[in-house]
mmCIF file of C-alpha atoms in Angstrom:
data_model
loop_
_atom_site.group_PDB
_atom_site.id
_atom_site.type_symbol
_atom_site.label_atom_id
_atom_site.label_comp_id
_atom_site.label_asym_id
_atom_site.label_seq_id
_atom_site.Cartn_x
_atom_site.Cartn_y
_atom_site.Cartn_z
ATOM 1 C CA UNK A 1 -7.545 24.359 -64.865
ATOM 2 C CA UNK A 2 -9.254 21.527 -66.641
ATOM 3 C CA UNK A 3 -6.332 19.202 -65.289
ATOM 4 C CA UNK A 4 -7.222 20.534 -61.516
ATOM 5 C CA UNK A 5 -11.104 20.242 -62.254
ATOM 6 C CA UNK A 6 -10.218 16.686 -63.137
ATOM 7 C CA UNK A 7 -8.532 15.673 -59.483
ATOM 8 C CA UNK A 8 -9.888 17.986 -57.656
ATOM 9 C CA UNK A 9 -12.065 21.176 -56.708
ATOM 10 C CA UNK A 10 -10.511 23.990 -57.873
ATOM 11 C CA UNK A 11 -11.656 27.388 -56.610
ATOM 12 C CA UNK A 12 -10.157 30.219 -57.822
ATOM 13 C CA UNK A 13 -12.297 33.100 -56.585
ATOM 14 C CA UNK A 14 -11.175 31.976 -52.492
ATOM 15 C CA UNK A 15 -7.748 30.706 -53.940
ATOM 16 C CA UNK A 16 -8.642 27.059 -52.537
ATOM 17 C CA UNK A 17 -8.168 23.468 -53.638
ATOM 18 C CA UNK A 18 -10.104 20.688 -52.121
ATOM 19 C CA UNK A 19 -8.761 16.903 -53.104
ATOM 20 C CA UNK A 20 -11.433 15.004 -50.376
ATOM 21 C CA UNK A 21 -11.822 11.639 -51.140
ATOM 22 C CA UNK A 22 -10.104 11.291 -54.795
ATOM 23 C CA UNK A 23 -8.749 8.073 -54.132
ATOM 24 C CA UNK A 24 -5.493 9.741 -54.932
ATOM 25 C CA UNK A 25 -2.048 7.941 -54.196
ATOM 26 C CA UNK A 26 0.321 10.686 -54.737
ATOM 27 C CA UNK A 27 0.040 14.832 -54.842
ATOM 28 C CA UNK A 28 -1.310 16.044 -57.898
ATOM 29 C CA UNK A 29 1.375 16.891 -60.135
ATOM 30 C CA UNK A 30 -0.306 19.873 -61.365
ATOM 31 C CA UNK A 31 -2.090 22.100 -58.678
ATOM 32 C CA UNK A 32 -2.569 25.944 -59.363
ATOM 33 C CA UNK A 33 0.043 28.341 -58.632
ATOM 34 C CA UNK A 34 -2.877 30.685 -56.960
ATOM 35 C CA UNK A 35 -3.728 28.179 -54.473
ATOM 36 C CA UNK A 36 -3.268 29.055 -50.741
ATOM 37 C CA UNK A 37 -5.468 26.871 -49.215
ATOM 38 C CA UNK A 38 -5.113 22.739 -50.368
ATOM 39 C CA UNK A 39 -6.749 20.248 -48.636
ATOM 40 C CA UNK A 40 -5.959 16.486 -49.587
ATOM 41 C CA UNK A 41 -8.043 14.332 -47.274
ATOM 42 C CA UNK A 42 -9.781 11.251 -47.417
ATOM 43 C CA UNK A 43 -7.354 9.366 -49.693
ATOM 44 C CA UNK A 44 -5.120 6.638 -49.872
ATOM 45 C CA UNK A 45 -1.758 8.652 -49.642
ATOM 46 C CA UNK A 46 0.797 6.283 -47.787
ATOM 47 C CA UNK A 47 3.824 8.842 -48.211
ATOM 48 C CA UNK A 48 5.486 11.908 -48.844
ATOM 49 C CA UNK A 49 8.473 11.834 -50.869
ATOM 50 C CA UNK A 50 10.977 14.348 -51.504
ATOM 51 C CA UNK A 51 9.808 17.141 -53.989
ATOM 52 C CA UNK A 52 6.001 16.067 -53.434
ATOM 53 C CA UNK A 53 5.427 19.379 -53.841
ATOM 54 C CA UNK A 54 7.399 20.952 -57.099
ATOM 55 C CA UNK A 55 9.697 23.721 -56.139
ATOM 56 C CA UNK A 56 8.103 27.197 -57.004
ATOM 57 C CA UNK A 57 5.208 26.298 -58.300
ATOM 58 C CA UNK A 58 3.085 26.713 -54.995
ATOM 59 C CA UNK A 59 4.574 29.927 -53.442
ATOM 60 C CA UNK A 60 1.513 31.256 -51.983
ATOM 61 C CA UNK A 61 0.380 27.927 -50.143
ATOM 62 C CA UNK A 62 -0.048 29.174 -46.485
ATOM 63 C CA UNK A 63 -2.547 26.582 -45.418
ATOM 64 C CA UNK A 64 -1.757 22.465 -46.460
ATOM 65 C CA UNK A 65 -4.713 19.873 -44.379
ATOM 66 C CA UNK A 66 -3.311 16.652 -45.059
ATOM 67 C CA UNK A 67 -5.289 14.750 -42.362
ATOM 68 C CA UNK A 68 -6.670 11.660 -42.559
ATOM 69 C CA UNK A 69 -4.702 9.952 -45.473
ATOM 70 C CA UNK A 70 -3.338 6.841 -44.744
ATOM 71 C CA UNK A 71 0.191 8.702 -44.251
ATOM 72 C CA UNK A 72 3.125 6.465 -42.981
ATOM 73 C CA UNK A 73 6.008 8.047 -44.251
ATOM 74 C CA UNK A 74 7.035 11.561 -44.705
ATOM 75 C CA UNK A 75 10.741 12.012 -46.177
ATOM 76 C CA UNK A 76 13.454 14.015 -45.641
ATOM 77 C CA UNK A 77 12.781 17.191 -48.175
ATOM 78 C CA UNK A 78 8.753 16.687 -48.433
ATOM 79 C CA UNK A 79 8.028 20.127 -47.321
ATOM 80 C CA UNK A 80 10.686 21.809 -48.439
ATOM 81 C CA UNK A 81 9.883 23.727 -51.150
ATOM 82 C CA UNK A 82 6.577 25.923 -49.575
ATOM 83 C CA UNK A 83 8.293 28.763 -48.658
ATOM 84 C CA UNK A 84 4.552 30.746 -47.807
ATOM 85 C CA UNK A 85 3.727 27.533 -45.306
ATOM 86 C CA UNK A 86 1.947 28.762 -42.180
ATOM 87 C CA UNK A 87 -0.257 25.822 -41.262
ATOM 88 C CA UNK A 88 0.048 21.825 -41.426
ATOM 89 C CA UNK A 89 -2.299 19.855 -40.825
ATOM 90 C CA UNK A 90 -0.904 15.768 -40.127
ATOM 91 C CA UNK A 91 -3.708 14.680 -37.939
ATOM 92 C CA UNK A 92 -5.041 11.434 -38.151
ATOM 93 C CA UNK A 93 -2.139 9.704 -40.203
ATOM 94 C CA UNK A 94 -0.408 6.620 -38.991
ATOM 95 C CA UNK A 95 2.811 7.454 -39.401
ATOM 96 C CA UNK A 96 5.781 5.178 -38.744
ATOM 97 C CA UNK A 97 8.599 7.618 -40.266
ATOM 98 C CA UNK A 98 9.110 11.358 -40.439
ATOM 99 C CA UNK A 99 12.048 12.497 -41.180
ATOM 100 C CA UNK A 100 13.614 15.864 -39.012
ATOM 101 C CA UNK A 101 14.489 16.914 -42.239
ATOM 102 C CA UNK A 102 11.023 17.122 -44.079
ATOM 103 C CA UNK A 103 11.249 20.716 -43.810
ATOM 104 C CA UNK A 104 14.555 20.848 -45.296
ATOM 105 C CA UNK A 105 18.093 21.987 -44.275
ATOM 106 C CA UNK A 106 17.303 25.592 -43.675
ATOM 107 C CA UNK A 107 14.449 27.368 -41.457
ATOM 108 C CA UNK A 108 10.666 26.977 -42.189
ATOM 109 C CA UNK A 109 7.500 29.574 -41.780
ATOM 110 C CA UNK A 110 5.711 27.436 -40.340
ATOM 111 C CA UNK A 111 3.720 28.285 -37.476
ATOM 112 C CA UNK A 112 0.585 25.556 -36.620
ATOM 113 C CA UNK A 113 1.529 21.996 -36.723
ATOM 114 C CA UNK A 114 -1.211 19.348 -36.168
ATOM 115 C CA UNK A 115 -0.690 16.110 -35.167
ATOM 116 C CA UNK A 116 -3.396 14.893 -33.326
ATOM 117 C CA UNK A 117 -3.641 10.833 -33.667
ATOM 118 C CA UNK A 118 -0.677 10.793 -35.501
ATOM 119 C CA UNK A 119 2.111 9.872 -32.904
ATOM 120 C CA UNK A 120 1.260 6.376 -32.170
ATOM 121 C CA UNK A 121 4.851 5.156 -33.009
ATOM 122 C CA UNK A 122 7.137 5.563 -30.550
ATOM 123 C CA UNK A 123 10.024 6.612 -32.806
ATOM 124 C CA UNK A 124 7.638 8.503 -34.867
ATOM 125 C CA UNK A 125 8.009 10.983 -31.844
ATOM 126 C CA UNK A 126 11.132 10.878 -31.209
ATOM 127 C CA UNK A 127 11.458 12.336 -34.762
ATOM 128 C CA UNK A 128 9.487 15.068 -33.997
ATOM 129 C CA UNK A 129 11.356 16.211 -31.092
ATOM 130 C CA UNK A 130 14.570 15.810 -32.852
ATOM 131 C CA UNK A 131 13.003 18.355 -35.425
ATOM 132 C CA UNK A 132 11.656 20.699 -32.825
ATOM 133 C CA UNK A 133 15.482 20.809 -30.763
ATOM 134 C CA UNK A 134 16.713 21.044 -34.300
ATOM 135 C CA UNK A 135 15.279 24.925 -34.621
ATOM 136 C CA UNK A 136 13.876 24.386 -38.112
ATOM 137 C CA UNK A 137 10.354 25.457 -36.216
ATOM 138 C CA UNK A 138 11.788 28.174 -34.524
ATOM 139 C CA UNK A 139 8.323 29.634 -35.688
ATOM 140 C CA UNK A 140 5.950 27.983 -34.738
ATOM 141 C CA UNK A 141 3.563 29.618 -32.097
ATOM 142 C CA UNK A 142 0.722 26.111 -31.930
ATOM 143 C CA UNK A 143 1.541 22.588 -31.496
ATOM 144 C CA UNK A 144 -1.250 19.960 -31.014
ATOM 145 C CA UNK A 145 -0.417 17.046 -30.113
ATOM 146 C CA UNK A 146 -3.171 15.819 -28.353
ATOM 147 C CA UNK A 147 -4.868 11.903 -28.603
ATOM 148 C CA UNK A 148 -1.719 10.010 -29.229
ATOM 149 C CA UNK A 149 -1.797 7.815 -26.263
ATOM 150 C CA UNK A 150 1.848 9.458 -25.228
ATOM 151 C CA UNK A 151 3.074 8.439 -21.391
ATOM 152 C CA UNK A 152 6.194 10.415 -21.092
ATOM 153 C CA UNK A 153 7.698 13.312 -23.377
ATOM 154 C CA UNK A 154 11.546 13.470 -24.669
ATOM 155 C CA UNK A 155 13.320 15.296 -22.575
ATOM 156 C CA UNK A 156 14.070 19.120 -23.664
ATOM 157 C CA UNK A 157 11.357 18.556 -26.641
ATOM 158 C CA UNK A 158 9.959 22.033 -26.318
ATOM 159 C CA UNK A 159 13.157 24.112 -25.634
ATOM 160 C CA UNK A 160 13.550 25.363 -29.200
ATOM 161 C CA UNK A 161 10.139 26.905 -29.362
ATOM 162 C CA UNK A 162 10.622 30.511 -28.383
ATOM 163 C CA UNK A 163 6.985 31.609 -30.667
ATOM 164 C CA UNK A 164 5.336 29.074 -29.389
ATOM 165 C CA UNK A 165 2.239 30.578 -27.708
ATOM 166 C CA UNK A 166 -0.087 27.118 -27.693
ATOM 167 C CA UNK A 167 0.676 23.501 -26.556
ATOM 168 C CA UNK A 168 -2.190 20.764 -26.747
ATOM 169 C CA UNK A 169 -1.440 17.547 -24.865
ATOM 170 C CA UNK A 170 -4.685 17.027 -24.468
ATOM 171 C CA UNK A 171 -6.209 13.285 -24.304
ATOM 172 C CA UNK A 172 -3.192 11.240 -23.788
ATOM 173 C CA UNK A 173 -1.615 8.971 -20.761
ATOM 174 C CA UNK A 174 1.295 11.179 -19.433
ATOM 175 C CA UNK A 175 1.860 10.093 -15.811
ATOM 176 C CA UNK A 176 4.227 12.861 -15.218
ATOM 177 C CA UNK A 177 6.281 16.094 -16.366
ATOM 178 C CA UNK A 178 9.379 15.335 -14.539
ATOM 179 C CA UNK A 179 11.621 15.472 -17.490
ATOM 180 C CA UNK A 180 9.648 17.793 -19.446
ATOM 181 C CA UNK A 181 11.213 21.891 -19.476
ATOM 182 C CA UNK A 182 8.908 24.539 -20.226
ATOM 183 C CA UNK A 183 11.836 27.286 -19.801
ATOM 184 C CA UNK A 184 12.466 29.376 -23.149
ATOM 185 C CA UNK A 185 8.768 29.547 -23.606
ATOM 186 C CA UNK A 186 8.433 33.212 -22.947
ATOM 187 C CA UNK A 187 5.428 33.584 -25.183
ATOM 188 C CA UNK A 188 2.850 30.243 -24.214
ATOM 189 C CA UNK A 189 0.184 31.687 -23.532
ATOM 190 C CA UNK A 190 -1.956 28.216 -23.332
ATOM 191 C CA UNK A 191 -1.003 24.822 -21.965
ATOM 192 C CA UNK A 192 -3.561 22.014 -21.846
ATOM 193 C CA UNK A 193 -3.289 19.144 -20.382
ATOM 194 C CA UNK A 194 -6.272 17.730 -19.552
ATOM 195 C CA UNK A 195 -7.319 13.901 -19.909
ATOM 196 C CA UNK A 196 -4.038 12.958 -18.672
ATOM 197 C CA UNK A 197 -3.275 10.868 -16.162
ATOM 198 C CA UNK A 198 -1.489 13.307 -14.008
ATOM 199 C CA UNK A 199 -1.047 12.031 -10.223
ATOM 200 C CA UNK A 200 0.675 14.996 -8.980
ATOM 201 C CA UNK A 201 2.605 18.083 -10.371
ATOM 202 C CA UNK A 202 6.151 18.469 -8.065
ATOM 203 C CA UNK A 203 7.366 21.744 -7.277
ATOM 204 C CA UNK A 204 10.038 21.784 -10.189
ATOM 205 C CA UNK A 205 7.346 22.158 -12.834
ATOM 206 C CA UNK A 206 4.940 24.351 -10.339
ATOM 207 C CA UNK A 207 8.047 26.842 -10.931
ATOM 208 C CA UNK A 208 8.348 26.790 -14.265
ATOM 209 C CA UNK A 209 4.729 27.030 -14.551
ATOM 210 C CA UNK A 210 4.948 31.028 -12.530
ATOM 211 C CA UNK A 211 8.334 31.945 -14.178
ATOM 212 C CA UNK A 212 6.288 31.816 -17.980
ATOM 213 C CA UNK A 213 4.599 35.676 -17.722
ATOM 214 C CA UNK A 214 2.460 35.393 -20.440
ATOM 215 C CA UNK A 215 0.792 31.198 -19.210
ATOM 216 C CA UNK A 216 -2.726 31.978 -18.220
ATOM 217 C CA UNK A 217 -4.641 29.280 -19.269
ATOM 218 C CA UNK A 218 -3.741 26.022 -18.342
ATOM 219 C CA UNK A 219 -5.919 22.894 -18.227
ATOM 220 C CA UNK A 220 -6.149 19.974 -15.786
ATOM 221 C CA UNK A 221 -8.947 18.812 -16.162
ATOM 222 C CA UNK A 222 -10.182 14.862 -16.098
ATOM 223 C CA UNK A 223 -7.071 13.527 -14.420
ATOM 224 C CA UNK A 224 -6.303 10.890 -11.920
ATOM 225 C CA UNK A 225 -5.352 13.246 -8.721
ATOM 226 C CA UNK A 226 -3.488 10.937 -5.647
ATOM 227 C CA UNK A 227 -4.407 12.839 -3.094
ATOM 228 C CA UNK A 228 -1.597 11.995 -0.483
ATOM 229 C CA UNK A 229 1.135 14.330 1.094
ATOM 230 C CA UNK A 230 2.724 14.646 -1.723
ATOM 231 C CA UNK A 231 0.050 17.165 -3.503
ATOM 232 C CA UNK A 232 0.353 19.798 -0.412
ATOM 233 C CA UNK A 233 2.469 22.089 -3.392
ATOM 234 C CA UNK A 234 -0.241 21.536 -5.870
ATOM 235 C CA UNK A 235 -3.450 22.653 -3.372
ATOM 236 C CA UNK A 236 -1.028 25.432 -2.497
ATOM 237 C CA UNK A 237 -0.536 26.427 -6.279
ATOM 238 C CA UNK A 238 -3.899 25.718 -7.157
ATOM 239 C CA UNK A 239 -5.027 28.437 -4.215
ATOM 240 C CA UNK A 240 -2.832 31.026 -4.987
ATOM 241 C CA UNK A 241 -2.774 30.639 -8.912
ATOM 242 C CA UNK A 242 -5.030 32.274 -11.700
ATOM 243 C CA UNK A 243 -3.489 30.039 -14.475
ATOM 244 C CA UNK A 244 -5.666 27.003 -14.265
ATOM 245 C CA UNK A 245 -8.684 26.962 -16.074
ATOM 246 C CA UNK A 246 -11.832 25.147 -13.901
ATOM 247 C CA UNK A 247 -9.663 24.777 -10.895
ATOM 248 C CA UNK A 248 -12.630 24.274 -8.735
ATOM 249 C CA UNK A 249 -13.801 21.290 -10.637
ATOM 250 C CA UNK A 250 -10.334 19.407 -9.619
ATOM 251 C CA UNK A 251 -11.176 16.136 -7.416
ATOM 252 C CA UNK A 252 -8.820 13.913 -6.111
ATOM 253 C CA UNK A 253 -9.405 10.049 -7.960
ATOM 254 C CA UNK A 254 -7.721 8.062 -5.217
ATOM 255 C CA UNK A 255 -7.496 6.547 -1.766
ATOM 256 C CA UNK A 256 -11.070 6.083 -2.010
ATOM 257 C CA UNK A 257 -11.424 8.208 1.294
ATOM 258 C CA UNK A 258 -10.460 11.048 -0.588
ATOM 259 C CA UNK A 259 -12.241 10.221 -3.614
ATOM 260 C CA UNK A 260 -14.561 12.892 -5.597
ATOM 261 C CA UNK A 261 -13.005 15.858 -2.761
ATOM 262 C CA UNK A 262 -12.218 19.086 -4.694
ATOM 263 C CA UNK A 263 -8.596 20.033 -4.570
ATOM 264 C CA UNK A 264 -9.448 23.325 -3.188
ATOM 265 C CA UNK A 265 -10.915 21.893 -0.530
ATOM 266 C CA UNK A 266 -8.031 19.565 0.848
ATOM 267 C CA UNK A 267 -6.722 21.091 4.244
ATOM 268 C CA UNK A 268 -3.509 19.481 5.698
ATOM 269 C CA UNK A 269 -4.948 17.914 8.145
ATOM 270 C CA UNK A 270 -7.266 15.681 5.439
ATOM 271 C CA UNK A 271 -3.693 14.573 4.554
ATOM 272 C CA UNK A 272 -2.411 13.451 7.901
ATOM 273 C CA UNK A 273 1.032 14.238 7.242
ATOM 274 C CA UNK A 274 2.190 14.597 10.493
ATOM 275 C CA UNK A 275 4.363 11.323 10.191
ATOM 276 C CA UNK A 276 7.109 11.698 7.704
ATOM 277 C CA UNK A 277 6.344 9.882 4.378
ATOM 278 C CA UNK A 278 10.344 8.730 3.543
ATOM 279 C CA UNK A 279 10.574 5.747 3.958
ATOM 280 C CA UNK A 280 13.825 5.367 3.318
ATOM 281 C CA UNK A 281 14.693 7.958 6.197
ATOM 282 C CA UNK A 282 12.218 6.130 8.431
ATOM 283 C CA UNK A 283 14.207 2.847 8.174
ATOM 284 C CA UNK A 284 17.308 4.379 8.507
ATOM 285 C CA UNK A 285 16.204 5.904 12.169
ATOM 286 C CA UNK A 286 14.658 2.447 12.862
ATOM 287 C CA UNK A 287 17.780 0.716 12.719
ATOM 288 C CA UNK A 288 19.586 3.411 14.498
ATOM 289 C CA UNK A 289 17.031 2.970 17.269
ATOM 290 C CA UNK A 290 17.268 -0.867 17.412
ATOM 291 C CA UNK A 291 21.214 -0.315 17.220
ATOM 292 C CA UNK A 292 20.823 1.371 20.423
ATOM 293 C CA UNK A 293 18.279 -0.700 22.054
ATOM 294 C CA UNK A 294 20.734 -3.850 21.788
ATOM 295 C CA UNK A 295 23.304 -1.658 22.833
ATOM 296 C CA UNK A 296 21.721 -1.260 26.004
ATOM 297 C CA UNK A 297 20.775 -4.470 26.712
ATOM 298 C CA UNK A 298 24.271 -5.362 26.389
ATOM 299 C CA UNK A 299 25.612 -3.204 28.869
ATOM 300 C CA UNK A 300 22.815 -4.015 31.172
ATOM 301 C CA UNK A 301 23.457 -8.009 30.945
ATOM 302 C CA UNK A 302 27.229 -7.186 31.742
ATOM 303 C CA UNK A 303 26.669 -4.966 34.829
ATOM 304 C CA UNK A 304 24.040 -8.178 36.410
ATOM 305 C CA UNK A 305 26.915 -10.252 35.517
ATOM 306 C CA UNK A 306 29.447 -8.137 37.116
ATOM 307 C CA UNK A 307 27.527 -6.753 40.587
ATOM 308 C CA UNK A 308 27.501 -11.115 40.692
ATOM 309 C CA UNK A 309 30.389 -11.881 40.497
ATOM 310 C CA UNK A 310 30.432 -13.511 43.691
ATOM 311 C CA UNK A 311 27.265 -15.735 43.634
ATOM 312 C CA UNK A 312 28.060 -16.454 39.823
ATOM 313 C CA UNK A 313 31.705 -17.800 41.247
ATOM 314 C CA UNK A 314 30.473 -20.105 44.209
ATOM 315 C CA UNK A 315 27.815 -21.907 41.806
ATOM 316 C CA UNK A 316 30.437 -22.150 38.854
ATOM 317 C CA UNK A 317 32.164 -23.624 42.224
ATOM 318 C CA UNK A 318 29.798 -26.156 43.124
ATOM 319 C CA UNK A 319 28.794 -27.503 39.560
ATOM 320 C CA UNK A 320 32.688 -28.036 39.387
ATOM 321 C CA UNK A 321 32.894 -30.005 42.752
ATOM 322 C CA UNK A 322 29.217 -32.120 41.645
ATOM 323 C CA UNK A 323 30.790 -32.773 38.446
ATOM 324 C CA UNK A 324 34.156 -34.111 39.669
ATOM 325 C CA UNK A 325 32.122 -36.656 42.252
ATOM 326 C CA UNK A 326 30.464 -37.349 39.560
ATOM 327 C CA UNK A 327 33.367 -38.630 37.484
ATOM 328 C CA UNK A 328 34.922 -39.869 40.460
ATOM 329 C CA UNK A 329 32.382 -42.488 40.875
ATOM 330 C CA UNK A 330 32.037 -43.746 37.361
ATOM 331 C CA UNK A 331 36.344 -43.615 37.700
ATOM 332 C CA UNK A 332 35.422 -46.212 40.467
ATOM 333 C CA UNK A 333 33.114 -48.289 38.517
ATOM 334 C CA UNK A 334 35.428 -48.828 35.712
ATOM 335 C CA UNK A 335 38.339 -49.831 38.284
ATOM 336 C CA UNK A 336 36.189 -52.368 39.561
ATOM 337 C CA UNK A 337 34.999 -53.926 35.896
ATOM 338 C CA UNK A 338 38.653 -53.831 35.327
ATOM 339 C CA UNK A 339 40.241 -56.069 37.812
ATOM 340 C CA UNK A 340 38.245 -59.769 37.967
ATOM 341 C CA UNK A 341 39.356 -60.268 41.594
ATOM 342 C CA UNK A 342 37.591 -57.211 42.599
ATOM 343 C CA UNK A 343 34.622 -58.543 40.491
ATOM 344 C CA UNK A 344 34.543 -62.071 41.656
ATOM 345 C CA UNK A 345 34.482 -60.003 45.222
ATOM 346 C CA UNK A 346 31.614 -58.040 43.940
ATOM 347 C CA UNK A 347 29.315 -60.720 43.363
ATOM 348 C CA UNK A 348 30.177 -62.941 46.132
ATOM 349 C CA UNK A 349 29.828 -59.975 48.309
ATOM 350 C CA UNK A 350 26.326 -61.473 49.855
ATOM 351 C CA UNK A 351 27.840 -64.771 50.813
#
């Protein structure tokens, strides 16, 4: 106890150790074997090694708040050896490496993970998803993973989560869910998504989104809405769905003509969708249509020429005839020139 006084605030009475701002570098070797809540915050902890955390000697440690250390590395076996862990707390590290394995080999209790802020790194989240696809969080019922600046998710991250009940993705960039698979979650009850920078949600993930029975709060919020033809399926869900949390605050961010409308609000006919928007199709029938057009003109050119025939004959005719007097009088010329009797002739012609 003296030891634990020494690093940190031990409280016995509410089983709870508080290391804020200890300057510490590395766990404490020595923490209490009551202890079920430990918070180590505010220091300069750079990583997590295998067997931070001596085996057995913390089996009632439910609740671990490691946020805001200077975290960049936890290791393959780090967490291993909490076999009462419910909650984690990660937030506000900048981590650059985290092992799939941190948990260990085998399964882990764990069922909140926070890691808001600390997914900066690209690979950093790759990690993670190889972890959650791995099953060793089969557990876990929250996941927050919100303000990491993340623009697309791995695909199939969340497919191993069949406890999960809560997913924060708040107050990042994602531009879209294409790739993203929300099947398996039987139990998510809560999905927010809000400060994104969500365009449009396609029908694909409007299904998934009414095949989860239990989702019935979702958040949208504070994203950048393209009203176009392409969100018909979203006003449509949007009308006829209880899930979404503030719907009628939805506004549409762009073209400008649209801009501040509520979602709700949108009729097809503020769309104009009359004219179809694939392009692709649309060339493909203009060229058809110019293919034909050209036909046509073809044909027309050859029936002229052959209804014709006749007057297109007699004047092929007479430029033959004008062209052969033609020659036939510079043929004359050069026999002249070419004999110097009929030249001297030529010139004294006027005597």
């Amino acid at each position: 106890p003296d030891s634990c006084q020494t690093l940190c605030d031990c409280l016995e009475t509410v089983k709870t150790v508080k290391c804020v701002d200890r300057n510490l570098t590395a766990v404490p070797p020595d923490l209490p074997p009551y202890v079920r809540n430990l918070f180590i915050t505010g220091n300069p902890l750079a990583r997590l090694p295998a067997g931070a955390f001596p085996a057995q000697r913390l089996p009632d440690l439910s609740a671990l708040n490691l946020s805001g250390n200077h975290l960049r590395a936890v290791e393959a076996g780090a967490l291993a050896a909490l076999p009462a862990l419910r909650q984690l707390d990660l937030s506000g590290n900048p981590l650059v490496s985290l092992s799939p394995q941190a948990f260990g080999e085998g399964g882990s209790p764990l069922e909140e993970l926070a890691l808001r802020g600390a997914l900066r790194d690209h690979g950093v989240l790759l990690s993670l998803a190889a972890m959650l696809q791995s099953g060793t969080l089969r557990n876990l019922s929250r996941l927050e993973l919100a303000d990491n600046g993340l623009l697309l998710l791995p695909a199939g991250m969340f497919t191993a989560l069949p406890a999960l009940r809560e997913l924060d993705l708040s107050n990042n960039s994602l531009v879209g869910l294409r790739n993203v698979s929300f099947q398996g979650l039987g139990q998510l009850q809560s999905l927010d998504l809000s400060d994104n920078s969500l365009s449009v949600l396609r029908n694909g993930t409007l299904a998934q989104f009414r095949s989860l029975p239990a989702l019935r709060h979702i958040g949208l919020g504070r994203n950048a809405w393209v009203c176009d033809c392409a969100i018909e399926d979203l006003v449509a869900w949007l009308k006829e769905s209880d899930q979404v949390e503030g719907k009628e605050a939805l506004t549409c961010a762009y073209p400008d003509k649209m801009l501040g409308k509520a979602l709700l609000k949108i009729n097809s006919s503020d769309l104009n969708c009359s004219v179809p928007i694939d392009l692709p199709s649309q060339l493909q029938t203009s060229y058809v249509f110019l293919g034909i057009v050209l036909a046509l003109i073809g044909a027309i050119f050859l029936l002229v020429l052959y209804l014709n025939r006749k007057g297109i004959k007699k004047w092929m005719h007479n430029i033959r005839d004008a062209c052969r007097d033609h020659m036939e009088g510079y043929h004359y010329r050069y026999e002249i020139n070419a004999d110097p009797r009929l030249t001297n002739l030529s010139s004294n012609s006027d005597v």
